[in-house]
Amino acid sequence: MELLGYAFNSNLEENYISELIDSLNVVPLNDAVVNMTIAIRKNNRIKLPDAIIYATAQVMSGKLLTNNIADFEKINGNVELFNPLNL
């Protein structure tokens, strides 16, 4: 939701992101993600969508790809952060 709400520079760029998203696994909002989101929000000044994203990566033992590393690097956690534009 957050990514697709971005104002893309072109249809090609938006289609690329849509195809990338379609290739990923969807993780439903479950109790573990909700509880982790609450814990993250209690201990960090972070927006709810970012907390959900980070909590999902942490619960799934996954990596977080974001073009906005600064929003996540202050969180105490063990999620590896990667900027896909730097890979």
C-alpha positions as a printed Julia matrix, in Angstrom:
87×3 Matrix{Float64}:
  0.0     0.0     0.0
  2.68    2.45    0.98
  4.92    1.72   -1.98
  2.19    1.81   -4.59
  0.96    5.14   -3.2
  4.18    6.74   -4.42
  3.98    9.18   -7.36
  6.03    7.31   -9.97
  7.97    9.13  -12.67
  6.62    6.87  -15.41
  4.29    3.96  -16.14
  7.37    1.82  -16.79
  8.63    2.49  -13.27
  5.23    1.78  -11.73
  4.82   -1.43  -13.75
  8.27   -2.6   -12.65
  7.38   -2.09   -8.99
  3.99   -3.78   -9.46
  5.66   -6.81  -11.04
  8.21   -6.94   -8.24
  5.44   -6.86   -5.63
  3.51   -9.58   -7.48
  6.58  -11.84   -7.24
  6.75  -11.56   -3.43
  4.99  -13.56   -0.76
  2.17  -11.75    1.0
  2.38  -11.95    4.79
 -0.98  -11.43    6.45
 -1.27   -9.24    9.49
 -1.27  -11.85   12.26
 -1.0   -11.78   16.06
  2.8   -12.09   16.03
  3.18   -9.12   13.67
  0.62   -7.07   15.62
  2.36   -7.75   18.95
  5.79   -6.96   17.49
  4.4    -3.74   15.98
  3.07   -2.69   19.37
  6.42   -3.4    21.03
  8.28   -1.43   18.36
  5.92    1.54   18.7
  6.26    1.54   22.5
 10.04    1.78   22.27
 10.54    3.92   19.17
  9.13    7.07   17.65
  8.06    5.57   14.35
  5.01    5.82   12.11
  2.56    2.94   12.27
  3.07    1.8     8.64
  6.85    1.69    9.14
  6.41   -0.21   12.41
  4.23   -2.8    10.67
  6.78   -3.19    7.87
  9.67   -3.61   10.31
  7.71   -5.94   12.59
  6.76   -8.14    9.65
 10.4    -8.44    8.57
 11.44   -9.24   12.14
  8.73  -11.87   12.71
  9.5   -13.49    9.36
 13.29  -13.35    9.99
 13.53  -11.49    6.72
 15.44   -8.6     5.3
 13.91   -5.18    4.78
 14.44   -3.49    1.45
 13.73    0.22    1.61
 14.84    3.38   -0.09
 14.45    5.1     3.28
 16.94    3.39    5.58
 16.9     6.35    8.01
 13.32    5.59    9.08
 14.29    2.12   10.27
 17.92    2.16   11.42
 17.09    3.74   14.79
 14.9     0.75   15.76
 16.39   -1.74   18.18
 16.06   -5.01   16.35
 17.88   -7.56   14.27
 16.43   -6.85   10.83
 18.99   -6.31    8.08
 18.25   -3.15    6.1
 19.06   -2.85    2.41
 18.49   -0.03   -0.04
 17.54   -1.77   -3.31
 18.89    1.21   -5.25
 22.36    0.46   -3.85
 22.42   -3.26   -4.66
